[in-house]
Amino acid sequence: MTALLRQGCYSKLWRKHPSKTHLSSFDHYSQLYKESIENPDKFFGDAARELLSWDRDFKTVSSGGFEHGDVAWFLEGQLNASYNCVDRHAFANPEKIALIYEADDAKDSRNVTYGELLRQVSKLAAVLTSFGVKKGDTVAIYLPNIPEAIVALLAVTRIGAIHSVIFAGFSSGSLKDRINDAKCKVIITSDEGRRGGKTVYTKKIVDDSLKNAPSIEKVLVFKRTGSEIPWTEGRDFWWHEELDKQRAYSPPVAVNSEDPLFLLYTSGSTGSPKGVVHSTAGYLLGAAITAKHVFDIQEKDILFTAGDVGWITGHTYALYAPLLLGATSVIFEGTPAYPNLSRYWQIIEKYKVTQFYVAPTALRLLKRGGEEFITGHDLSSLRTLGSVGEPIAGEIWEWYHELIGNSECHIADTYWQTETGSHIIAPLAGITPMKPGSASFPFFGIDLAIIDPVTGKELVGNDVEGVLAVKKPWPSIARSVWGAHQRYLDTYLKPYPGLYFTGDGAARDHEGFYWIRGRVDDVVNVSGHRLSTAEIEASLIEHHSVAESAVVGVSDDLTGQAVIAFVSLKDGFDHTQEIKKELIMHVRKEIGPFAAPKTVIVIDDLPKTRSGKIMRRILRKIVSNEADSIGDISTLNNPQSVDQIIAAVDIQL
Ligand code: WT7
């Protein structure tokens, strides 16, 4: 690898880093990586004592494994997440800024110090206790991306309860399903939200969902806009009124390392969304150690993770990682295009952001907008530019590197998942040589395998391509699926026994760099959001006009992938533009705007096998203009459907 550097292969990319990084060189990484794989207990035991504060030290670093799905870390140990994120920094330096809130309308922005954060978290924790929330209970959070969302998550963890955040773009139906699955007792929301100049009717959506969510006893409402909202006396309470009643310090409740910290729902290839369960100590360690090395976070740094706290990126890199490390996190309520396409660059300039983290889908939008939105903004504070959620194309990488990073910053293309908790393949800023489009090398403790999907055997050596799996547990791997441990085993651990299966295809090139090829299951990645085709199909079928549906992903210049829905209509329904629009609206309403199909294509008959299985593979080929490589269709029950679909796609797409 040093040879690579010497050849000048991207060796000048991180002029800003040299003397400051936590590690000294790529060789240093290689040596530590080796140690982390050969003796994970030593490596992670030391790291956990260095990066986390414990109420009771652990004795057993790790136990269990992928064979039985009983992974556990830091046993006998006890700690509290909010203490680790807030108290210890507030005691050392109460005036230090923990959160910079950039409101949708920039003039509403404000800062929150560590001292103030501790007071807010303490008060809210006491409110939750007064509402009857106890250790192990689940609390739903449906809030815009504002500091109170961070306060809410931390307050839940302070009393040992479990947060379940539902992104405030989900519909009332999706919210209801998630509340019911986790039987949440309390939900925290706001009167409304503001995003991109538009109003989000959070309280109204919560009220709709609660018509069919009997577990919720109390609703706590943060006043964000002050508009009139529906109110149920005895059930609904104002955030400011309740917090005013409580002391500004409340003691944290120590929990066991393996007690769940939170649930976060994510889509899989089958069935309803899964509540991915993360443990307390392992997850926190993963967040802290990856951010420290991958982003090269130093104490004075200001990290701007542009993702919403409603997704895993917001959980790990807007909240837990920066606060565990005592750094400052920018919480942005708005969108990159409001009031214009300079918004991110204004924020970076205004707050002197050192690490910026975003999904390629936003970069594509901003690149397309033109250079005039970037010119004139001082982005010289930046050191690390992160990318997440989908592959970053070479041209976007170059643009990010040159125009935003002034050819001086490190691009950190980070590969991970809701289930992995934190980065699993990612470069270390200032340390790892870069190839545009490759997430580079595994993080500490991540023992990767590329598997031949046909034989199930590991493909060893370089220059191989297959599906991506991990051979050994690491601290932040998800422990279960809420209330459905068997589903956890079936989804992740059964496909290749003894391994964790990511669901992604990947290649390892001749120099050992990893290249993520995308999902190999029925999951579509739209603008970095993971959507299940099965869930969208189920929603379409609920519409009274739809007989059958099949949803596939197609590549899209702006959103990475887009959703294309094929439907056949029931007798008596005509194939009209209105019905197509209605179906798109239906999915927006039933799941959320981000899941809406880009196009609905009406056809007479879906291609099926004799046993009735819909052949999505064929549909995928047709929408990608690869109809000539569909292959043998003679085994279909209705081979004639294929020509009709090709014709329909020609006219309708
Ligand atoms: C899926 C996980 C991880 C936070 C955001 C998404 C895709 C993620 C990359 C990357 C190529 C990537 C994978 C993965 N993905 N990062 N750097 N390069 N693909 O979390 O919703 O759990 O989705 O996102 O397909 O499986 P998620």
Coordinates of C-alpha atoms in Angstrom, one line a residue, residues 135-394:
K135 CA -36.5 0.9 32.3
G136 CA -37.1 -1.4 29.3
D137 CA -40.3 0.4 28.1
T138 CA -40.4 1.7 24.5
V139 CA -41.0 5.3 23.7
A140 CA -42.0 6.4 20.2
I141 CA -40.4 9.6 18.8
Y142 CA -42.0 11.4 15.8
L143 CA -40.2 14.8 15.6
P144 CA -38.6 17.1 13.0
N145 CA -34.8 17.3 12.9
I146 CA -34.5 19.8 15.8
P147 CA -32.4 19.8 19.0
E148 CA -35.5 18.5 21.0
A149 CA -35.2 15.3 19.0
I150 CA -31.7 14.8 20.3
V151 CA -33.0 15.8 23.8
A152 CA -35.8 13.2 23.5
L153 CA -33.6 10.3 22.4
L154 CA -31.1 11.0 25.2
A155 CA -33.9 11.4 27.9
V156 CA -35.3 8.1 27.0
T157 CA -31.9 6.4 27.4
R158 CA -31.3 8.3 30.7
I159 CA -34.0 6.3 32.4
G160 CA -33.0 3.0 30.7
A161 CA -36.0 3.0 28.3
I162 CA -35.8 2.2 24.6
H163 CA -36.3 4.8 21.9
S164 CA -38.1 4.0 18.6
V165 CA -37.7 6.9 16.3
I166 CA -40.1 7.1 13.3
F167 CA -38.9 9.5 10.6
A168 CA -41.4 12.4 10.5
G169 CA -42.0 11.8 6.8
F170 CA -43.8 8.5 7.4
S171 CA -47.6 8.4 7.1
S172 CA -49.9 7.9 10.0
G173 CA -50.4 4.2 8.9
S174 CA -46.7 3.5 8.9
L175 CA -46.4 5.2 12.3
K176 CA -49.3 3.2 13.7
D177 CA -47.8 -0.1 12.6
R178 CA -44.4 0.8 14.2
I179 CA -46.0 1.9 17.5
N180 CA -48.1 -1.2 17.7
D181 CA -45.2 -3.5 16.9
A182 CA -43.2 -2.1 19.8
K183 CA -46.2 -1.4 22.0
C184 CA -44.9 2.1 22.9
K185 CA -46.4 3.7 26.0
V186 CA -45.6 7.3 25.2
I187 CA -45.0 9.2 22.0
I188 CA -43.1 12.5 21.7
T189 CA -43.9 14.8 18.8
S190 CA -44.3 18.5 17.9
D191 CA -47.2 20.6 17.0
E192 CA -45.8 20.9 13.4
G193 CA -42.5 20.9 11.6
R194 CA -41.0 23.1 9.0
R195 CA -39.0 21.6 6.1
G196 CA -38.0 23.4 2.9
G197 CA -40.4 26.2 3.6
K198 CA -43.3 23.7 3.9
T199 CA -45.3 22.7 7.0
V200 CA -45.2 19.1 8.2
Y201 CA -48.3 18.3 10.3
T202 CA -46.7 16.0 12.8
K203 CA -49.3 16.2 15.6
K204 CA -52.2 15.7 13.2
I205 CA -50.5 12.6 11.8
V206 CA -49.8 11.3 15.3
D207 CA -53.5 11.8 16.2
D208 CA -54.5 9.8 13.1
S209 CA -52.2 7.0 14.0
L210 CA -53.4 6.9 17.6
K211 CA -56.9 5.9 16.5
N212 CA -55.5 2.4 16.1
A213 CA -52.6 2.4 18.5
P214 CA -54.0 1.5 21.9
S215 CA -50.7 1.1 23.7
I216 CA -50.0 4.9 23.8
E217 CA -51.1 6.4 27.1
K218 CA -49.6 9.9 26.8
V219 CA -48.5 12.3 24.0
L220 CA -45.9 14.9 24.7
V221 CA -45.9 17.8 22.3
F222 CA -43.1 20.2 21.6
K223 CA -44.3 23.6 20.4
R224 CA -42.3 24.2 17.3
T225 CA -44.5 26.6 15.2
G226 CA -47.3 27.6 17.6
S227 CA -50.1 26.8 15.2
E228 CA -53.6 25.6 16.3
I229 CA -53.5 21.8 16.6
P230 CA -56.0 19.1 17.6
W231 CA -55.8 18.3 21.3
T232 CA -57.0 15.5 23.5
E233 CA -57.3 16.5 27.1
G234 CA -55.8 14.1 29.6
R235 CA -53.7 12.4 26.9
D236 CA -51.8 15.3 25.4
F237 CA -49.3 17.4 27.3
W238 CA -47.1 20.3 26.3
W239 CA -43.4 19.8 26.4
H240 CA -42.7 23.2 28.0
E241 CA -45.3 22.9 30.7
E242 CA -44.2 19.4 31.8
L243 CA -40.5 20.3 31.7
D244 CA -41.1 23.4 33.8
K245 CA -42.3 21.1 36.6
Q246 CA -39.1 19.1 36.8
R247 CA -35.6 19.6 38.4
A248 CA -32.8 20.5 36.0
Y249 CA -30.7 17.5 37.1
S250 CA -31.9 13.9 37.3
P251 CA -29.6 11.0 37.8
P252 CA -29.0 8.5 35.0
V253 CA -30.0 4.9 35.4
A254 CA -27.2 2.5 34.8
V255 CA -28.1 -0.4 32.4
N256 CA -26.4 -3.6 31.4
S257 CA -24.2 -3.5 28.3
E258 CA -26.6 -5.7 26.5
D259 CA -29.8 -3.9 27.4
P260 CA -31.4 -2.6 24.3
L261 CA -30.6 1.1 23.5
F262 CA -33.1 1.6 20.7
L263 CA -35.2 0.1 17.9
L264 CA -35.1 1.4 14.4
Y265 CA -37.4 0.0 11.8
T266 CA -36.0 -0.9 8.4
S267 CA -37.3 -2.6 5.3
G268 CA -36.3 -6.0 4.2
S269 CA -37.1 -8.1 1.1
T270 CA -40.2 -9.7 2.7
G271 CA -43.0 -8.9 5.1
S272 CA -43.5 -5.9 7.4
P273 CA -40.6 -3.6 8.5
K274 CA -38.3 -5.0 11.1
G275 CA -37.5 -3.3 14.4
V276 CA -33.7 -3.7 14.4
V277 CA -32.5 -3.9 18.0
H278 CA -29.3 -2.3 19.1
S279 CA -27.5 -2.9 22.4
T280 CA -26.2 -0.2 24.6
A281 CA -22.5 -0.6 25.1
G282 CA -21.6 -2.3 21.8
Y283 CA -23.5 0.2 19.7
L284 CA -22.1 3.2 21.6
L285 CA -18.6 1.9 21.1
G286 CA -19.1 1.4 17.4
A287 CA -20.4 4.9 17.0
A288 CA -17.5 6.5 18.9
I289 CA -14.6 4.5 17.5
T290 CA -15.7 4.7 13.8
A291 CA -16.3 8.5 13.9
K292 CA -13.0 9.0 15.7
H293 CA -11.0 7.3 13.0
V294 CA -13.1 7.5 9.8
F295 CA -13.9 11.2 10.1
D296 CA -10.8 11.9 12.2
I297 CA -12.9 13.7 14.8
Q298 CA -10.9 15.9 17.2
E299 CA -12.3 17.6 20.3
K300 CA -12.8 21.0 18.6
D301 CA -14.4 19.6 15.5
I302 CA -17.8 20.5 14.2
L303 CA -19.5 17.7 12.4
F304 CA -22.4 18.3 10.1
T305 CA -24.3 15.1 9.3
A306 CA -27.0 16.2 6.9
G307 CA -29.2 13.1 7.5
D308 CA -32.3 13.2 9.6
V309 CA -32.3 11.7 13.1
G310 CA -35.1 9.5 11.9
W311 CA -32.7 7.3 10.1
I312 CA -29.6 5.4 11.3
T313 CA -27.2 7.9 9.9
G314 CA -28.8 10.6 12.1
H315 CA -28.8 8.3 15.2
T316 CA -25.1 7.3 14.9
Y317 CA -23.4 10.3 13.3
A318 CA -25.6 13.3 14.2
L319 CA -26.2 12.3 17.8
Y320 CA -24.3 9.4 19.4
A321 CA -20.8 9.7 17.8
P322 CA -20.2 13.4 18.0
L323 CA -21.6 13.7 21.5
L324 CA -19.7 10.6 22.8
L325 CA -16.6 12.2 21.5
G326 CA -17.5 15.6 23.1
A327 CA -17.5 17.4 19.7
T328 CA -20.2 19.7 18.2
S329 CA -22.9 18.4 16.0
V330 CA -24.9 20.6 13.5
I331 CA -28.6 19.7 13.5
F332 CA -30.2 20.9 10.2
E333 CA -34.0 21.0 10.0
G334 CA -34.3 21.9 6.4
T335 CA -33.4 20.6 2.9
P336 CA -30.4 21.3 0.6
A337 CA -32.5 23.2 -1.9
Y338 CA -34.2 25.7 0.5
P339 CA -34.1 28.7 0.1
N340 CA -31.7 27.8 -2.7
L341 CA -29.0 25.3 -3.6
S342 CA -26.3 27.1 -1.6
R343 CA -27.8 26.0 1.8
Y344 CA -25.3 23.4 2.8
W345 CA -22.4 25.6 1.7
Q346 CA -23.8 28.5 3.7
I347 CA -24.1 26.3 6.8
I348 CA -20.5 25.0 6.4
E349 CA -19.2 28.6 6.0
K350 CA -21.3 30.0 8.9
Y351 CA -20.3 27.4 11.5
K352 CA -16.8 26.5 10.1
V353 CA -17.8 22.9 9.7
T354 CA -14.8 20.5 9.8
Q355 CA -16.6 17.2 8.7
F356 CA -19.5 17.1 6.4
Y357 CA -21.5 13.9 5.8
V358 CA -24.2 13.4 3.2
A359 CA -25.7 11.0 0.7
P360 CA -24.7 11.1 -2.9
T361 CA -28.3 11.7 -3.9
A362 CA -28.0 15.3 -2.5
L363 CA -24.6 15.7 -4.2
R364 CA -26.1 14.8 -7.5
L365 CA -28.8 17.4 -7.1
L366 CA -26.3 20.1 -6.1
K367 CA -23.8 19.3 -8.9
R368 CA -26.7 19.5 -11.4
G369 CA -27.6 23.0 -9.9
G370 CA -24.3 24.4 -11.2
E371 CA -21.2 26.0 -9.7
E372 CA -22.7 29.4 -9.1
F373 CA -24.2 28.1 -5.9
I374 CA -20.8 27.1 -4.6
T375 CA -18.6 29.9 -5.7
G376 CA -18.0 32.6 -3.1
H377 CA -18.5 30.3 -0.1
D378 CA -15.6 29.8 2.1
L379 CA -15.4 26.1 2.7
S380 CA -11.8 26.0 3.9
S381 CA -12.7 24.8 7.4
L382 CA -13.5 21.3 5.9
R383 CA -11.2 18.4 6.4
T384 CA -13.3 15.3 5.8
L385 CA -16.1 14.9 3.3
G386 CA -18.3 11.8 4.0
S387 CA -20.6 9.9 1.7
V388 CA -23.2 7.3 2.8
G389 CA -26.2 5.3 1.7
E390 CA -25.4 4.4 -1.9
P391 CA -22.5 4.0 -4.2
I392 CA -20.9 7.4 -5.1
A393 CA -20.2 7.6 -8.9
G394 CA -16.7 8.6 -10.0

